[in-house]
Every structure is written in structure tokens, then in C-alpha cells.
């Protein structure tokens, strides 16, 4: 009986760790501080004919899953500095994908300045979709433009990300000398290049930083921050500590995922001995040009080339 009890505890720990591998795998994997509103009362998924792209909160149009071995979820980060924080512009959009057949996880960042066709609103920046119609319009636009099948999402406000990182006790990232010098001159006098531990507020500054280069550099820093979260979570394998962290994280995000989906995917991730991980950004190198469109500085992208690139990564 004692041996059976130990086996149950071991299995329970594997399930908990598996959930977190799925829920918080970021830059090179599946991320999500998932579980808030886990009963499915998020943005509804409906037939395409029932979607109104001009509604305040757009419903997600149903898409046929292209491969039953590939699960996709969209992570949307919003910035509280936006005056309309709850329905402001999305500050980051990251597609997180798990290919069970090949045992690989992928994170793809979409730059918010990509010029795309938005149903009901004409051509505009991809980042405007969230302001126009919430996460539903963002997902529908990505699906239509790039031929994707996203149906699930997680949204998190960056201020809440600060709270989660502080709850973890900080995260480790690697800074370039240029980054460290910039932070030293902007309120972080002790920061050095190389591997450093950042507090939540410091990690937020790092994730928002686009002063040194461009949105490409900023999205790379966002993926680095999220990977730092993932690495820190893997250190916390004690069941009581993990459950405490779960109870905290569930108050910090919104999602339309169910408990069953989380457990099923977590189990699948656990079954992979050596998870392959990769990351990318859209638009990819050589597939865009910077232009001015109706007074906006935007990226005119090669949609076909980027769509092909995304599909090669995921499938």
C-alpha cells in the first residue's frame, strides 16, 4: 500500500509539472499562465457567418484544425500604459504551438506594425486588431492572412506579468553589453552584461525596450523574458510550491481553454523525451519593406512567403 501511495504522489507531481511545462513554456515552447476562467467563458467560437468584424468584442470564427497532432494557442500581451487598457492595442502577439507527432514546440512573434487586411476596417497595423475587436478579431485576422487555425488564446496584462515574475522570485536572462549599459543609465545602476536575475519591474523594462534597435529586438527580448519564466518554473517541482503558484497565476490571465484541454496537452508534452524548441518572428528577414501608409509607419510584408515559413515551422 505504501508503494502504491508513492506511485500516486509521483504521478500527481508529473501531472503538475506537465501542466506547467505546457502552461508556461514561452519563447521556445508552449507558454501560458493558464487557468483563469478555465470553464470556457471567454470569447466564444462560432461559425464564420455569425462573426461581426465591427463588434466591440469580435467572436472567434470556427476554423478546421489542419493537423490533429498540432495544437496552437495565441498569447496576447497588453500594456496598461494604453489609455484603454482592457481593449487597447496589443503590445505583443505570440503564437505558441506544440507538434505532438514531431515532439516540437514553436513560438512565433508577430510584429504589431505589419500592414494587413482587417475585416470591417480595411488595411491597418496588425496591432490595431485588438483595439478594434479584441482577441477575436486578432485571431480571425491572423487566421485569414496567414492561413492558420488558431482557436485558443491567453491574454495577460504586462503589469500582471510583473506580479508573476516577482512571485517566482525573479527570472534569469542574458543581457548584451549594449543592453546593460542602457539600463545602467536608466535607473538600474548595478546591472551587468551576461546572465543576470531581473525583478518583475526590471523584466518589464527589458520586454518593453525598443530604444536600442527595433520591434524585432523588442520581440526577441519578450521571448527571452518568457523563457526565463519557464526556466524558473521548472525549478519549482515541489507540489505544494507549484500549487501555490498555480493559485496565484490563475488570477492573472484570461483564456478560453478548458481543464480537459490543458490536461490532455500537458500529458502529451510529458510523453516527449527530448522536446525540440524553436522560435521565429514575422515578418522574417528579407520578406518586408518599411513604408508609410495613410500616415502610419508600417511593414509591408510578403504574406505568401511568411505564411509558408510559419507552416514549415509548425507542421
CSV table of C-alpha atoms in Angstrom, one decimal:
chain,number,residue,atom,x,y,z
A,1,UNK,CA,0.0,0.0,0.0
A,2,UNK,CA,2.9,2.4,0.8
A,3,UNK,CA,4.4,1.7,-2.6
A,4,UNK,CA,1.0,2.5,-4.3
A,5,UNK,CA,0.8,5.8,-2.4
A,6,UNK,CA,4.3,6.8,-3.5
A,7,UNK,CA,3.3,6.0,-7.1
A,8,UNK,CA,0.2,8.1,-6.9
A,9,UNK,CA,2.3,11.0,-5.5
A,10,UNK,CA,4.8,10.6,-8.3
A,11,UNK,CA,2.1,10.6,-10.9
A,12,UNK,CA,0.5,13.7,-9.3
A,13,UNK,CA,3.8,15.5,-9.4
A,14,UNK,CA,4.3,14.6,-13.1
A,15,UNK,CA,0.9,15.9,-13.9
A,16,UNK,CA,1.5,19.2,-12.1
A,17,UNK,CA,4.9,19.6,-13.7
A,18,UNK,CA,3.4,18.7,-17.1
A,19,UNK,CA,0.7,21.3,-16.8
A,20,UNK,CA,3.4,23.9,-16.1
A,21,UNK,CA,5.5,22.8,-18.9
A,22,UNK,CA,2.5,23.4,-21.2
A,23,UNK,CA,1.3,26.5,-19.4
A,24,UNK,CA,4.4,28.4,-19.1
A,25,UNK,CA,6.7,27.3,-21.9
A,26,UNK,CA,7.3,30.5,-23.7
A,27,UNK,CA,10.0,31.7,-26.1
A,28,UNK,CA,10.9,28.2,-27.0
A,29,UNK,CA,7.8,26.4,-26.2
A,30,UNK,CA,4.3,26.5,-25.0
A,31,UNK,CA,3.6,29.3,-22.7
A,32,UNK,CA,0.7,30.3,-20.6
A,33,UNK,CA,-0.2,31.2,-17.2
A,34,UNK,CA,-3.4,29.5,-18.0
A,35,UNK,CA,-6.4,28.6,-15.9
A,36,UNK,CA,-8.3,31.9,-15.2
A,37,UNK,CA,-11.9,31.5,-16.5
A,38,UNK,CA,-10.9,27.9,-17.3
A,39,UNK,CA,-14.5,26.8,-17.6
A,40,UNK,CA,-14.7,28.4,-21.1
A,41,UNK,CA,-16.5,31.7,-20.6
A,42,UNK,CA,-14.0,33.6,-22.7
A,43,UNK,CA,-14.6,34.9,-26.3
A,44,UNK,CA,-16.9,32.4,-28.0
A,45,UNK,CA,-16.1,30.4,-31.1
A,46,UNK,CA,-18.8,30.5,-33.7
A,47,UNK,CA,-19.5,29.8,-37.4
A,48,UNK,CA,-17.8,32.3,-39.7
A,49,UNK,CA,-21.2,33.6,-40.9
A,50,UNK,CA,-22.0,34.7,-37.3
A,51,UNK,CA,-18.9,36.8,-37.0
A,52,UNK,CA,-19.3,40.6,-37.0
A,53,UNK,CA,-15.9,42.2,-37.5
A,54,UNK,CA,-17.1,45.6,-36.4
A,55,UNK,CA,-18.5,44.5,-33.0
A,56,UNK,CA,-16.9,45.8,-29.8
A,57,UNK,CA,-15.8,42.2,-29.0
A,58,UNK,CA,-15.5,40.0,-32.1
A,59,UNK,CA,-16.3,36.3,-31.8
A,60,UNK,CA,-13.7,33.8,-33.0
A,61,UNK,CA,-14.7,32.3,-36.3
A,62,UNK,CA,-14.5,28.5,-36.4
A,63,UNK,CA,-11.6,27.0,-38.3
A,64,UNK,CA,-11.0,23.4,-39.2
A,65,UNK,CA,-7.9,22.0,-37.4
A,66,UNK,CA,-5.3,21.5,-40.1
A,67,UNK,CA,-3.5,18.7,-38.3
A,68,UNK,CA,-4.9,16.9,-35.2
A,69,UNK,CA,-1.3,16.5,-33.9
A,70,UNK,CA,-0.6,20.2,-33.9
A,71,UNK,CA,-2.1,22.4,-31.1
A,72,UNK,CA,-2.0,26.2,-31.5
A,73,UNK,CA,-2.7,28.9,-28.9
A,74,UNK,CA,-2.3,32.7,-29.2
A,75,UNK,CA,-0.7,34.6,-26.4
A,76,UNK,CA,-1.6,38.3,-26.4
A,77,UNK,CA,0.2,40.8,-24.1
A,78,UNK,CA,-1.5,44.1,-23.4
A,79,UNK,CA,0.1,47.2,-22.0
A,80,UNK,CA,-1.5,49.1,-19.1
A,81,UNK,CA,0.1,52.3,-20.3
A,82,UNK,CA,-2.5,52.3,-23.1
A,83,UNK,CA,-5.4,54.6,-22.0
A,84,UNK,CA,-7.9,51.9,-22.9
A,85,UNK,CA,-6.0,49.1,-21.1
A,86,UNK,CA,-8.8,46.5,-21.3
A,87,UNK,CA,-9.3,46.9,-25.1
A,88,UNK,CA,-6.2,48.8,-26.1
A,89,UNK,CA,-3.7,47.9,-28.7
A,90,UNK,CA,-2.0,44.5,-28.2
A,91,UNK,CA,1.6,45.1,-27.3
A,92,UNK,CA,2.7,41.6,-28.3
A,93,UNK,CA,1.3,38.7,-30.2
A,94,UNK,CA,2.9,35.3,-29.9
A,95,UNK,CA,1.7,32.0,-31.5
A,96,UNK,CA,2.6,29.0,-29.3
A,97,UNK,CA,2.4,25.6,-31.0
A,98,UNK,CA,3.0,22.0,-30.0
A,99,UNK,CA,3.5,19.4,-32.6
A,100,UNK,CA,2.9,16.1,-30.9
A,101,UNK,CA,3.9,13.9,-33.8
A,102,UNK,CA,7.4,15.5,-34.1
A,103,UNK,CA,7.8,16.4,-30.5
A,104,UNK,CA,8.5,20.0,-31.1
A,105,UNK,CA,7.3,23.3,-29.7
A,106,UNK,CA,7.4,26.6,-31.6
A,107,UNK,CA,7.0,30.3,-30.6
A,108,UNK,CA,6.3,32.8,-33.4
A,109,UNK,CA,6.2,36.5,-32.6
A,110,UNK,CA,4.1,38.8,-34.9
A,111,UNK,CA,5.2,42.4,-35.2
A,112,UNK,CA,2.4,44.7,-34.5
A,113,UNK,CA,3.4,47.1,-37.3
A,114,UNK,CA,2.7,44.5,-40.1
A,115,UNK,CA,0.2,46.0,-42.6
A,116,UNK,CA,-2.7,43.6,-43.0
A,117,UNK,CA,-6.3,43.5,-44.3
A,118,UNK,CA,-8.6,43.6,-41.3
A,119,UNK,CA,-12.2,42.6,-42.0
A,120,UNK,CA,-14.6,45.5,-41.5
A,121,UNK,CA,-11.7,48.0,-41.1
A,122,UNK,CA,-9.6,47.9,-44.2
A,123,UNK,CA,-5.8,47.9,-44.2
A,124,UNK,CA,-4.1,48.8,-40.9
A,125,UNK,CA,-1.5,47.7,-38.4
A,126,UNK,CA,-1.9,44.1,-37.1
A,127,UNK,CA,-1.6,45.6,-33.6
A,128,UNK,CA,-4.8,47.6,-34.1
A,129,UNK,CA,-7.0,44.4,-34.3
A,130,UNK,CA,-7.2,44.1,-30.5
A,131,UNK,CA,-8.4,47.7,-30.2
A,132,UNK,CA,-10.9,47.2,-33.0
A,133,UNK,CA,-12.4,44.0,-31.8
A,134,UNK,CA,-10.5,42.3,-29.0
A,135,UNK,CA,-8.7,39.0,-29.2
A,136,UNK,CA,-11.4,37.6,-31.5
A,137,UNK,CA,-10.5,40.0,-34.3
A,138,UNK,CA,-6.8,39.5,-33.7
A,139,UNK,CA,-7.2,35.7,-34.1
A,140,UNK,CA,-9.5,35.9,-37.1
A,141,UNK,CA,-7.1,38.3,-38.8
A,142,UNK,CA,-4.1,36.0,-38.2
A,143,UNK,CA,-6.0,33.0,-39.4
A,144,UNK,CA,-7.2,34.7,-42.6
A,145,UNK,CA,-3.9,36.4,-43.5
A,146,UNK,CA,-1.6,33.5,-42.8
A,147,UNK,CA,-3.9,30.5,-43.3
A,148,UNK,CA,-3.8,29.4,-39.7
A,149,UNK,CA,-6.3,27.6,-37.5
A,150,UNK,CA,-5.9,29.3,-34.1
A,151,UNK,CA,-9.0,28.9,-31.8
A,152,UNK,CA,-7.5,29.2,-28.3
A,153,UNK,CA,-5.9,32.2,-26.6
A,154,UNK,CA,-4.4,33.6,-23.4
A,155,UNK,CA,-4.3,37.3,-22.7
A,156,UNK,CA,-2.2,38.9,-20.0
A,157,UNK,CA,-1.6,42.5,-19.0
A,158,UNK,CA,2.1,43.2,-18.6
A,159,UNK,CA,1.6,44.6,-15.1
A,160,UNK,CA,0.3,41.2,-14.1
A,161,UNK,CA,3.4,39.6,-15.7
A,162,UNK,CA,5.4,41.8,-13.3
A,163,UNK,CA,3.5,40.2,-10.4
A,164,UNK,CA,4.0,36.7,-11.6
A,165,UNK,CA,7.8,37.2,-12.0
A,166,UNK,CA,8.1,38.7,-8.5
A,167,UNK,CA,6.1,35.7,-7.2
A,168,UNK,CA,8.7,33.5,-8.8
A,169,UNK,CA,11.5,35.4,-7.1
A,170,UNK,CA,12.8,37.0,-10.4
A,171,UNK,CA,14.0,35.4,-13.6
A,172,UNK,CA,17.3,34.9,-15.3
A,173,UNK,CA,18.1,36.4,-18.7
A,174,UNK,CA,21.2,37.2,-20.7
A,175,UNK,CA,21.9,40.8,-21.4
A,176,UNK,CA,24.2,42.2,-24.1
A,177,UNK,CA,26.7,44.9,-23.1
A,178,UNK,CA,24.7,47.4,-25.0
A,179,UNK,CA,21.5,46.5,-23.1
A,180,UNK,CA,23.3,46.6,-19.7
A,181,UNK,CA,24.8,50.0,-20.4
A,182,UNK,CA,21.4,51.3,-21.4
A,183,UNK,CA,19.8,50.0,-18.2
A,184,UNK,CA,22.6,51.4,-16.1
A,185,UNK,CA,21.9,54.8,-17.5
A,186,UNK,CA,18.1,54.4,-16.9
A,187,UNK,CA,17.7,53.5,-13.3
A,188,UNK,CA,19.4,50.2,-12.9
A,189,UNK,CA,23.0,51.1,-11.8
A,190,UNK,CA,24.1,47.6,-10.8
A,191,UNK,CA,23.1,45.8,-14.0
A,192,UNK,CA,25.9,44.0,-15.8
A,193,UNK,CA,26.1,42.2,-19.1
A,194,UNK,CA,25.8,38.4,-19.2
A,195,UNK,CA,23.4,36.3,-17.1
A,196,UNK,CA,21.5,38.4,-14.6
A,197,UNK,CA,18.5,38.0,-12.4
A,198,UNK,CA,15.8,40.5,-13.0
A,199,UNK,CA,12.9,41.5,-10.8
A,200,UNK,CA,9.4,41.8,-12.3
A,201,UNK,CA,9.7,45.5,-12.9
A,202,UNK,CA,13.2,45.1,-14.4
A,203,UNK,CA,12.0,42.3,-16.7
A,204,UNK,CA,9.1,44.5,-17.8
A,205,UNK,CA,11.5,47.3,-18.8
A,206,UNK,CA,13.6,44.7,-20.7
A,207,UNK,CA,10.5,43.3,-22.5
A,208,UNK,CA,9.3,46.8,-23.5
A,209,UNK,CA,12.7,48.0,-24.6
A,210,UNK,CA,12.8,49.1,-28.3
A,211,UNK,CA,15.1,52.1,-27.9
A,212,UNK,CA,18.3,50.2,-28.8
A,213,UNK,CA,17.1,48.7,-32.1
A,214,UNK,CA,13.6,48.0,-33.3
A,215,UNK,CA,10.4,45.9,-32.7
A,216,UNK,CA,12.4,42.9,-33.9
A,217,UNK,CA,14.8,43.3,-31.0
A,218,UNK,CA,11.9,44.0,-28.6
A,219,UNK,CA,10.0,40.8,-29.5
A,220,UNK,CA,13.3,38.8,-29.1
A,221,UNK,CA,13.6,40.3,-25.6
A,222,UNK,CA,10.0,39.4,-24.9
A,223,UNK,CA,10.6,35.8,-25.8
A,224,UNK,CA,13.8,35.8,-23.6
A,225,UNK,CA,11.7,37.1,-20.7
A,226,UNK,CA,9.1,34.4,-21.1
A,227,UNK,CA,11.7,31.7,-21.5
A,228,UNK,CA,13.2,33.0,-18.2
A,229,UNK,CA,9.8,32.4,-16.6
A,230,UNK,CA,9.7,28.9,-18.0
A,231,UNK,CA,13.1,28.1,-16.6
A,232,UNK,CA,12.3,29.4,-13.2
A,233,UNK,CA,9.0,27.4,-13.0
A,234,UNK,CA,10.9,24.2,-13.8
A,235,UNK,CA,13.0,24.7,-10.7
A,236,UNK,CA,9.8,24.7,-8.5
A,237,UNK,CA,9.0,21.0,-8.6
A,238,UNK,CA,7.7,20.7,-5.1
A,239,UNK,CA,3.9,20.0,-5.4
A,240,UNK,CA,2.9,22.4,-2.6
A,241,UNK,CA,5.0,25.2,-4.1
A,242,UNK,CA,3.6,24.6,-7.6
A,243,UNK,CA,0.1,24.5,-6.4
A,244,UNK,CA,0.6,27.8,-4.6
A,245,UNK,CA,2.0,29.3,-7.8
A,246,UNK,CA,-0.9,27.9,-9.8
A,247,UNK,CA,-3.4,29.5,-7.4
A,248,UNK,CA,-1.7,32.8,-7.9
A,249,UNK,CA,-1.3,32.7,-11.6
A,250,UNK,CA,-4.9,31.8,-12.3
A,251,UNK,CA,-5.8,35.3,-11.1
A,252,UNK,CA,-3.5,37.0,-13.7
A,253,UNK,CA,-4.7,35.9,-17.1
A,254,UNK,CA,-7.8,35.3,-19.3
A,255,UNK,CA,-8.3,32.3,-21.6
A,256,UNK,CA,-10.9,30.2,-23.3
A,257,UNK,CA,-9.2,26.9,-22.7
A,258,UNK,CA,-10.8,24.1,-20.7
A,259,UNK,CA,-9.4,22.0,-18.0
A,260,UNK,CA,-9.6,18.9,-20.2
A,261,UNK,CA,-7.6,20.6,-23.0
A,262,UNK,CA,-4.9,21.6,-20.5
A,263,UNK,CA,-4.5,18.1,-19.0
A,264,UNK,CA,-4.6,16.4,-22.4
A,265,UNK,CA,-1.9,18.7,-23.8
A,266,UNK,CA,0.2,18.6,-20.7
A,267,UNK,CA,0.2,14.7,-20.8
A,268,UNK,CA,1.3,14.8,-24.4
A,269,UNK,CA,4.2,17.2,-23.6
A,270,UNK,CA,5.3,14.9,-20.8
A,271,UNK,CA,5.4,12.0,-23.1
A,272,UNK,CA,8.2,13.7,-25.2
A,273,UNK,CA,11.6,12.7,-24.0
A,274,UNK,CA,13.6,15.4,-25.8
A,275,UNK,CA,11.3,18.3,-26.7
A,276,UNK,CA,12.6,20.2,-29.7
A,277,UNK,CA,12.2,24.0,-29.4
A,278,UNK,CA,12.3,26.8,-31.9
A,279,UNK,CA,11.4,30.4,-32.2
A,280,UNK,CA,10.8,32.9,-35.1
A,281,UNK,CA,9.5,36.3,-35.9
A,282,UNK,CA,7.0,37.5,-38.6
A,283,UNK,CA,8.0,39.1,-40.9
A,284,UNK,CA,11.1,37.1,-41.5
A,285,UNK,CA,14.3,38.6,-42.9
A,286,UNK,CA,14.0,39.8,-46.5
A,287,UNK,CA,10.2,39.5,-46.6
A,288,UNK,CA,9.2,43.1,-45.9
A,289,UNK,CA,9.8,46.7,-46.5
A,290,UNK,CA,9.2,49.8,-44.3
A,291,UNK,CA,6.7,52.1,-45.9
A,292,UNK,CA,4.3,55.0,-45.0
A,293,UNK,CA,0.6,54.1,-45.4
A,294,UNK,CA,-2.0,56.7,-44.6
A,295,UNK,CA,0.3,58.5,-42.2
A,296,UNK,CA,1.4,55.3,-40.5
A,297,UNK,CA,4.9,53.9,-40.5
A,298,UNK,CA,4.3,50.2,-41.2
A,299,UNK,CA,5.9,47.0,-42.5
A,300,UNK,CA,4.7,46.0,-46.0
A,301,UNK,CA,5.1,42.2,-45.8
A,302,UNK,CA,5.3,39.4,-48.3
A,303,UNK,CA,2.2,37.5,-47.0
A,304,UNK,CA,2.8,34.3,-49.1
A,305,UNK,CA,6.4,33.9,-48.0
A,306,UNK,CA,5.7,34.4,-44.3
A,307,UNK,CA,2.7,32.1,-44.4
A,308,UNK,CA,4.8,29.4,-46.0
A,309,UNK,CA,7.5,30.0,-43.4
A,310,UNK,CA,5.0,29.7,-40.5
A,311,UNK,CA,3.6,26.4,-41.8
A,312,UNK,CA,7.1,24.9,-42.3
A,313,UNK,CA,7.8,25.7,-38.6
A,314,UNK,CA,4.6,24.3,-37.2
A,315,UNK,CA,4.0,21.2,-39.4
